[in-house]
């Protein structure tokens, strides 16, 4: 049983997560390693991409999409359909299926950044926590902004660091209750005078916190927080490492029942990227993800061991490899309502040169007016694509990546099939 689960799991995630590392390399983003220690990103990632890119870019001026990104997009269409049927009545039911009221037609466009074809003019749910398509778009948008903020901070001689705050959790506890306790404790911690003193001594000026939720058979839901701190260069000597665990324990005790205080002191706060003792972690994870990915795409990472990410849970629902997966996903979706998974500290965005934050629906629409329009579909054409299910919607953009004529031919085929199915009545 176990081997079949982990087998299905790793295969799925290879496809899903494949775009992450290469995307970072392709965009030339500053990895955590490059930022702090001057180490280089894994060679395989960069050279692998460069080889693929040059062979295409010489042949055609258009940016050719990465195969891993095309596979990931196809899988997101499929997993969105799985999420839709797992969550009846959820807002995801309309996502990328129906035209937005204020748009003339559904268009197929090609992104000038990724080279991937996509649909424009459709409603999106913007529920990044549960919708695989909106989630990927929102995470990518956040990643870009965090990277820009890190670049500004680096230019000012600052140092970024990543901390993780966890809490003890048991299978009997509900997620909503745990998240409430976790967020309450974090809010109280960051408002506490002692925390402000010790963080201030380290030059902590801004921060971004992201909420990540995983689930495991043994201990149930495991909500935890990542905090990306924008520190001054002398932060290492400020005593954060010694004092923060005690402060965190005190706040957790005020918000949830804690039986094992030693556990919290030992593992409640993890000093990751950017801290001296985090060098090992940096070499393993930082190179592949970079800090921006680590924070922005927390819920899209591959879980470790008995910890499944929400996306992995959906894969299990699809594959039928984890009996509890659908019920767990439903509880996760319910508890996620209204939560801010990513939050910038007050004033951080303006101070780091970013505009006012967009809402998740705007981040999720993924449209760029400058992108090439490959096709404008009539109402009937879109209906024919829509009734073809996720497979038809996925297939159409796959064809449009390389060949608009083939894509249009496919639409004509779908319309024909649709007319036949509806007995000639349009
Ligand atoms: Zn959506």
Coordinates of C-alpha atoms and ligand atoms in Angstrom, one line a residue:
X1 CA 0.0 0.0 0.0
X2 CA 2.7 2.4 1.0
X3 CA 4.8 1.8 -2.0
X4 CA 1.9 2.4 -4.4
X5 CA 1.1 5.6 -2.7
X6 CA 4.6 7.0 -2.7
X7 CA 5.0 5.8 -6.3
X8 CA 2.0 7.6 -7.5
X9 CA 3.0 10.6 -5.5
X10 CA 6.4 11.1 -6.7
X11 CA 5.4 10.7 -10.3
X12 CA 2.8 13.3 -10.0
X13 CA 4.9 15.7 -8.3
X14 CA 7.7 15.4 -10.7
X15 CA 5.3 16.7 -13.4
X16 CA 3.7 19.3 -11.2
X17 CA 6.8 20.7 -9.6
X18 CA 9.1 20.3 -12.6
X19 CA 8.4 23.8 -13.7
X20 CA 9.5 25.3 -10.4
X21 CA 13.3 24.9 -10.5
X22 CA 13.7 25.5 -14.2
X23 CA 11.4 28.5 -14.1
X24 CA 13.6 30.1 -11.5
X25 CA 16.7 29.3 -13.6
X26 CA 15.2 30.6 -16.8
X27 CA 14.1 33.9 -15.4
X28 CA 17.6 34.3 -13.9
X29 CA 16.0 34.9 -10.5
X30 CA 18.4 35.4 -7.6
X31 CA 18.4 32.2 -5.7
X32 CA 18.8 32.1 -2.0
X33 CA 22.3 30.6 -2.5
X34 CA 23.3 33.3 -5.0
X35 CA 22.0 35.9 -2.7
X36 CA 23.6 34.9 0.6
X37 CA 26.5 32.6 0.0
X38 CA 27.4 33.2 -3.6
X39 CA 27.0 29.5 -4.4
X40 CA 25.5 28.6 -7.7
X41 CA 22.3 27.0 -8.6
X42 CA 22.5 23.3 -9.5
X43 CA 24.2 23.0 -12.9
X44 CA 21.8 20.4 -14.3
X45 CA 18.9 22.7 -14.0
X46 CA 20.6 25.6 -15.8
X47 CA 22.4 23.8 -18.5
X48 CA 19.4 21.5 -19.1
X49 CA 17.3 24.6 -19.8
X50 CA 19.8 26.4 -21.8
X51 CA 20.2 23.5 -24.2
X52 CA 16.5 23.3 -24.8
X53 CA 16.1 27.0 -25.1
X54 CA 18.8 27.7 -27.6
X55 CA 17.7 24.9 -30.0
X56 CA 14.3 26.5 -30.2
X57 CA 15.1 30.2 -30.0
X58 CA 17.3 30.0 -33.1
X59 CA 14.6 28.3 -35.2
X60 CA 11.7 30.6 -34.3
X61 CA 11.5 34.1 -32.8
X62 CA 8.6 33.1 -30.6
X63 CA 9.4 31.9 -27.1
X64 CA 8.9 28.2 -27.0
X65 CA 7.3 26.8 -23.9
X66 CA 9.1 24.3 -21.7
X67 CA 7.8 20.8 -21.9
X68 CA 7.6 20.5 -18.1
X69 CA 5.4 23.7 -18.0
X70 CA 3.1 22.2 -20.7
X71 CA 2.8 19.0 -18.7
X72 CA 2.1 21.0 -15.5
X73 CA -0.6 23.0 -17.2
X74 CA -2.3 19.8 -18.4
X75 CA -2.2 18.3 -15.0
X76 CA -3.6 21.5 -13.5
X77 CA -6.6 21.3 -15.8
X78 CA -7.1 17.7 -14.7
X79 CA -6.6 18.4 -11.0
X80 CA -9.0 21.4 -11.2
X81 CA -11.7 19.0 -12.4
X82 CA -10.9 16.7 -9.5
X83 CA -11.2 19.6 -7.1
X84 CA -14.4 20.7 -8.7
X85 CA -16.1 17.4 -8.2
X86 CA -14.6 17.0 -4.7
X87 CA -16.0 20.4 -3.6
X88 CA -19.6 20.7 -4.9
X89 CA -21.0 24.2 -4.4
X90 CA -17.6 25.8 -4.1
X91 CA -16.8 28.8 -6.1
X92 CA -14.3 26.7 -8.1
X93 CA -17.3 25.3 -10.0
X94 CA -17.2 28.4 -12.4
X95 CA -13.5 28.8 -12.7
X96 CA -12.3 29.0 -16.3
X97 CA -15.6 27.6 -17.6
X98 CA -17.7 30.7 -18.2
X99 CA -17.2 34.0 -20.0
X100 CA -16.8 37.1 -17.8
X101 CA -19.9 39.3 -18.2
X102 CA -17.9 42.3 -19.5
X103 CA -15.9 40.6 -22.2
X104 CA -16.9 40.1 -25.8
X105 CA -15.5 36.6 -26.4
X106 CA -13.3 33.9 -25.0
X107 CA -9.8 34.2 -26.5
X108 CA -6.9 31.9 -26.8
X109 CA -3.7 33.9 -26.3
X110 CA 0.0 33.1 -26.1
X111 CA 2.0 34.4 -23.3
X112 CA 5.0 36.4 -24.3
X113 CA 6.8 35.4 -21.1
X114 CA 6.3 31.6 -21.0
X115 CA 5.3 30.9 -24.6
X116 CA 2.3 29.0 -23.3
X117 CA -1.2 29.4 -24.7
X118 CA -4.0 30.3 -22.3
X119 CA -7.7 31.4 -22.2
X120 CA -8.6 35.0 -21.6
X121 CA -12.0 36.5 -20.9
X122 CA -13.1 33.7 -18.5
X123 CA -14.2 34.0 -14.9
X124 CA -11.7 32.8 -12.4
X125 CA -12.4 31.7 -8.8
X126 CA -9.2 33.3 -7.3
X127 CA -9.3 30.7 -4.5
X128 CA -5.6 29.9 -4.7
X129 CA -5.6 27.6 -1.7
X130 CA -7.9 25.1 -3.4
X131 CA -7.9 25.7 -7.1
X132 CA -4.8 24.3 -8.8
X133 CA -4.9 26.8 -11.7
X134 CA -5.6 29.9 -9.7
X135 CA -3.1 28.7 -7.1
X136 CA -0.3 28.4 -9.6
X137 CA -1.0 31.8 -11.1
X138 CA -1.2 33.5 -7.7
X139 CA 1.9 31.8 -6.4
X140 CA 3.8 32.9 -9.5
X141 CA 2.6 36.4 -9.2
X142 CA 3.7 36.5 -5.5
X143 CA 7.0 34.9 -6.4
X144 CA 7.8 37.7 -8.8
X145 CA 6.9 40.4 -6.3
X146 CA 8.9 38.8 -3.5
X147 CA 11.9 38.4 -5.8
X148 CA 11.7 42.1 -6.8
X149 CA 11.5 43.0 -3.1
X150 CA 14.6 40.8 -2.3
X151 CA 16.5 42.5 -5.2
X152 CA 15.7 45.9 -3.7
X153 CA 16.8 44.8 -0.3
X154 CA 20.0 43.3 -1.6
X155 CA 20.7 46.6 -3.3
X156 CA 20.5 48.3 0.1
X157 CA 22.9 45.9 1.6
X158 CA 20.3 44.1 3.7
X159 CA 20.1 40.4 4.5
X160 CA 17.0 38.1 4.0
X161 CA 16.4 35.2 6.3
X162 CA 13.7 32.6 6.5
X163 CA 12.2 31.3 9.8
X164 CA 9.5 28.7 10.2
X165 CA 7.1 28.7 13.2
X166 CA 5.4 25.4 14.0
X167 CA 3.1 24.1 16.7
X168 CA 2.4 20.6 18.1
X169 CA -0.6 19.0 16.4
X170 CA -2.5 15.8 16.7
X171 CA -4.9 13.9 14.5
X172 CA -7.9 14.6 16.7
X173 CA -7.6 18.4 16.2
X174 CA -9.5 20.3 13.5
X175 CA -7.7 22.4 11.1
X176 CA -9.7 25.6 11.5
X177 CA -9.1 25.6 15.3
X178 CA -5.4 24.9 14.8
X179 CA -4.9 27.7 12.2
X180 CA -6.7 30.1 14.4
X181 CA -4.4 29.3 17.3
X182 CA -1.3 29.5 15.1
X183 CA -2.2 32.8 13.5
X184 CA -3.3 34.3 16.9
X185 CA 0.0 33.3 18.5
X186 CA 2.0 34.7 15.6
X187 CA 0.1 38.0 15.7
X188 CA 0.6 38.3 19.4
X189 CA 4.3 37.4 19.1
X190 CA 5.1 40.0 16.4
X191 CA 3.2 42.6 18.5
X192 CA 5.1 41.8 21.7
X193 CA 7.5 44.3 23.1
X194 CA 10.3 41.6 23.7
X195 CA 10.0 40.4 20.2
X196 CA 10.2 43.9 18.8
X197 CA 13.3 44.5 20.9
X198 CA 15.2 41.4 19.8
X199 CA 14.0 41.7 16.1
X200 CA 14.8 45.4 16.1
X201 CA 18.3 44.7 17.4
X202 CA 18.8 42.3 14.4
X203 CA 17.6 45.1 12.1
X204 CA 14.4 43.4 11.1
X205 CA 12.6 46.0 9.0
X206 CA 10.0 44.2 7.0
X207 CA 8.6 40.7 6.8
X208 CA 6.3 38.5 4.8
X209 CA 4.6 35.5 6.4
X210 CA 3.1 32.7 4.5
X211 CA 0.8 30.0 5.8
X212 CA 1.4 26.4 4.7
X213 CA -0.8 23.4 5.5
X214 CA 0.2 19.8 5.0
X215 CA -1.6 16.7 6.2
X216 CA -0.2 13.4 7.4
X217 CA -1.9 10.1 8.4
X218 CA -0.2 10.0 11.7
X219 CA -0.7 13.5 13.0
X220 CA -3.4 15.0 10.8
X221 CA -3.2 18.6 9.7
X222 CA 0.1 20.4 10.2
X223 CA -0.3 24.2 9.7
X224 CA 2.8 26.2 10.0
X225 CA 4.2 29.6 9.1
X226 CA 7.2 30.7 7.1
X227 CA 8.5 34.2 7.8
X228 CA 10.8 35.9 5.3
X229 CA 12.5 38.6 7.3
X230 CA 14.3 41.6 5.7
X231 CA 17.2 42.1 8.2
X232 CA 20.1 44.4 8.5
X233 CA 23.6 43.0 8.0
X234 CA 24.4 42.6 11.7
X235 CA 21.4 40.5 12.6
X236 CA 23.3 37.3 13.3
X237 CA 24.6 38.6 16.7
X238 CA 21.2 39.8 17.9
X239 CA 20.3 36.8 20.0
X240 CA 17.2 35.8 18.0
X241 CA 18.2 32.2 17.9
X242 CA 18.4 32.1 21.7
X243 CA 15.3 34.2 22.6
X244 CA 12.8 33.6 19.9
X245 CA 11.9 29.9 20.9
X246 CA 11.0 31.0 24.4
X247 CA 8.9 33.9 23.2
X248 CA 7.1 31.6 20.7
X249 CA 6.4 29.0 23.4
X250 CA 4.9 31.7 25.6
X251 CA 2.5 32.9 22.9
X252 CA 1.5 29.4 21.8
X253 CA 0.7 28.5 25.4
X254 CA -1.7 31.4 25.5
X255 CA -3.5 30.3 22.3
X256 CA -3.5 26.5 22.3
X257 CA -3.1 23.6 24.7
X258 CA 0.6 22.6 24.9
X259 CA 1.6 19.5 26.7
X260 CA 5.2 19.1 25.5
X261 CA 6.9 22.4 26.0
X262 CA 10.4 20.9 25.3
X263 CA 9.2 19.9 21.8
X264 CA 8.3 23.5 21.1
X265 CA 11.5 24.8 22.5
X266 CA 13.5 22.4 20.3
X267 CA 11.5 22.6 17.2
X268 CA 8.9 25.4 17.4
X269 CA 11.1 27.9 15.5
X270 CA 13.3 26.7 12.7
X271 CA 16.0 29.1 11.6
X272 CA 16.5 28.3 8.0
X273 CA 18.0 30.1 5.1
X274 CA 20.2 33.0 6.1
X275 CA 21.2 31.9 9.6
X276 CA 24.6 30.4 10.2
X277 CA 23.3 27.0 11.3
X278 CA 21.0 27.0 8.3
X279 CA 23.9 26.5 5.9
X280 CA 23.1 22.9 5.4
X281 CA 19.5 23.6 4.7
X282 CA 20.5 26.3 2.3
X283 CA 22.6 24.0 0.2
X284 CA 19.8 21.5 -0.1
X285 CA 16.7 23.5 -0.6
X286 CA 17.7 27.1 -1.1
X287 CA 19.4 26.5 -4.4
X288 CA 16.4 24.8 -5.9
X289 CA 13.7 27.1 -4.7
X290 CA 15.2 30.4 -3.8
X291 CA 13.6 32.4 -1.0
X292 CA 10.8 33.8 -3.2
X293 CA 9.7 30.3 -4.2
X294 CA 10.0 29.0 -0.7
X295 CA 7.6 31.6 0.6
X296 CA 5.3 32.2 -2.4
X297 CA 4.8 28.5 -3.4
X298 CA 4.6 27.0 0.1
X299 CA 1.4 25.1 -0.6
X300 CA 2.6 23.8 -4.0
X301 CA 5.8 22.1 -2.7
X302 CA 6.1 18.4 -2.6
X303 CA 5.4 17.3 1.0
X304 CA 8.0 15.2 2.8
X305 CA 7.4 11.7 4.2
X306 CA 4.0 11.4 5.7
X307 CA 3.2 15.1 4.9
X308 CA 1.0 15.7 1.9
X309 CA 0.6 19.1 0.4
X310 CA -2.9 20.1 -0.8
X311 CA -1.9 19.5 -4.4
X312 CA -0.7 16.0 -3.5
X313 CA -4.0 15.3 -1.7
X314 CA -5.8 16.1 -5.0
X315 CA -3.5 13.7 -6.8
X316 CA -4.5 11.0 -4.3
X317 CA -8.2 11.8 -4.8
X318 CA -7.7 11.4 -8.6
X319 CA -5.7 8.2 -8.3
X320 CA -7.7 6.6 -5.5
X321 CA -4.5 6.0 -3.5
X322 CA -5.5 7.5 -0.2
X323 CA -9.0 6.7 1.1
X324 CA -9.2 9.8 3.4
X325 CA -7.9 12.3 0.7
X326 CA -11.3 13.7 -0.4
X327 CA -12.6 14.2 3.1
X328 CA -9.3 15.8 4.2
X329 CA -9.4 18.1 1.1
X330 CA -12.9 19.2 1.9
X331 CA -11.9 20.1 5.5
X332 CA -8.9 22.0 4.2
X333 CA -11.1 23.9 1.7
X334 CA -13.6 24.8 4.4
X335 CA -10.9 26.0 6.8
X336 CA -9.2 28.0 4.1
X337 CA -12.1 30.3 3.6
X338 CA -11.2 33.9 4.2
X339 CA -7.6 33.1 5.3
X340 CA -4.7 35.2 4.0
X341 CA -2.1 32.7 3.0
X342 CA 0.5 35.4 2.3
X343 CA 0.8 38.7 4.2
X344 CA 3.3 41.5 3.9
X345 CA 4.1 43.5 7.0
X346 CA 2.6 47.0 7.2
X347 CA 4.4 49.4 4.9
X348 CA 6.7 46.8 3.5
X349 CA 5.5 46.9 -0.1
X350 CA 5.7 50.6 -0.5
X351 CA 9.1 50.7 1.2
X352 CA 10.4 48.0 -1.1
X353 CA 9.1 49.7 -4.3
X354 CA 6.0 47.6 -4.9
X355 CA 2.6 49.0 -5.9
X356 CA -0.5 48.3 -3.8
X357 CA -1.3 44.6 -3.7
X358 CA -3.8 43.1 -6.1
X359 CA -6.6 40.9 -4.9
X360 CA -6.3 37.2 -5.6
X361 CA -8.9 37.3 -8.4
X362 CA -6.7 39.8 -10.2
X363 CA -3.6 37.8 -9.6
X364 CA -5.3 34.7 -10.9
X365 CA -6.7 36.1 -14.2
X366 CA -3.2 35.7 -15.7
X367 CA -4.0 37.9 -18.7
X368 CA -1.6 40.3 -20.3
X369 CA -3.1 42.7 -22.9
X370 CA 0.1 42.6 -24.8
X371 CA 0.0 38.9 -25.5
X372 CA -0.8 37.7 -29.0
X373 CA -4.5 36.7 -29.6
X374 CA -4.4 33.4 -31.5
X375 CA -8.2 32.9 -31.7
X376 CA -11.5 34.6 -30.6
X377 CA -14.1 31.9 -30.0
X378 CA -17.8 32.4 -30.6
X379 CA -20.3 31.5 -27.9
X380 CA -21.0 28.3 -29.6
X381 CA -17.4 27.4 -30.1
X382 CA -16.6 28.0 -26.5
X383 CA -19.6 25.9 -25.4
X384 CA -18.4 23.1 -27.6
X385 CA -14.9 23.3 -26.0
X386 CA -16.5 23.5 -22.5
X387 CA -18.7 20.4 -22.9
X388 CA -15.6 18.6 -24.0
X389 CA -14.4 18.6 -20.4
X390 CA -11.0 19.4 -19.0
X391 CA -9.5 17.2 -21.7
X392 CA -10.8 19.4 -24.5
X393 CA -9.7 22.6 -22.8
X394 CA -6.3 21.2 -22.1
X395 CA -5.9 19.8 -25.6
X396 CA -6.9 23.1 -27.3
X397 CA -4.2 25.2 -25.6
X398 CA -1.6 22.4 -26.1
X399 CA -2.3 22.6 -29.9
X400 CA -2.3 26.4 -29.8
X401 CA 1.2 26.4 -28.2
X402 CA 2.7 25.6 -31.5
X403 CA 0.1 25.6 -34.2
X404 CA -2.9 28.0 -34.4
X405 CA -4.4 26.2 -37.5
X406 CA -4.4 22.9 -35.8
X407 CA -6.1 24.5 -32.7
X408 CA -8.8 26.0 -34.9
X409 CA -9.3 22.7 -36.7
X410 CA -9.8 21.1 -33.3
X411 CA -12.4 23.7 -32.4
X412 CA -14.2 23.0 -35.6
X413 CA -14.2 19.3 -34.8
X414 CA -15.5 19.9 -31.3
X415 CA -18.3 22.1 -32.7
X416 CA -19.3 19.4 -35.1
X417 CA -19.4 16.8 -32.4
X418 CA -21.4 19.2 -30.2
X419 CA -24.0 19.8 -32.9
X420 CA -24.3 16.1 -33.5
X421 CA -24.7 15.5 -29.8
X422 CA -27.4 18.1 -29.5
X423 CA -29.3 16.6 -32.4
X424 CA -28.7 19.5 -34.8
X425 CA -30.3 21.9 -32.4
X426 CA -27.9 24.7 -31.6
Ligands
LIG1 ZN1 -9.7 29.0 -9.9

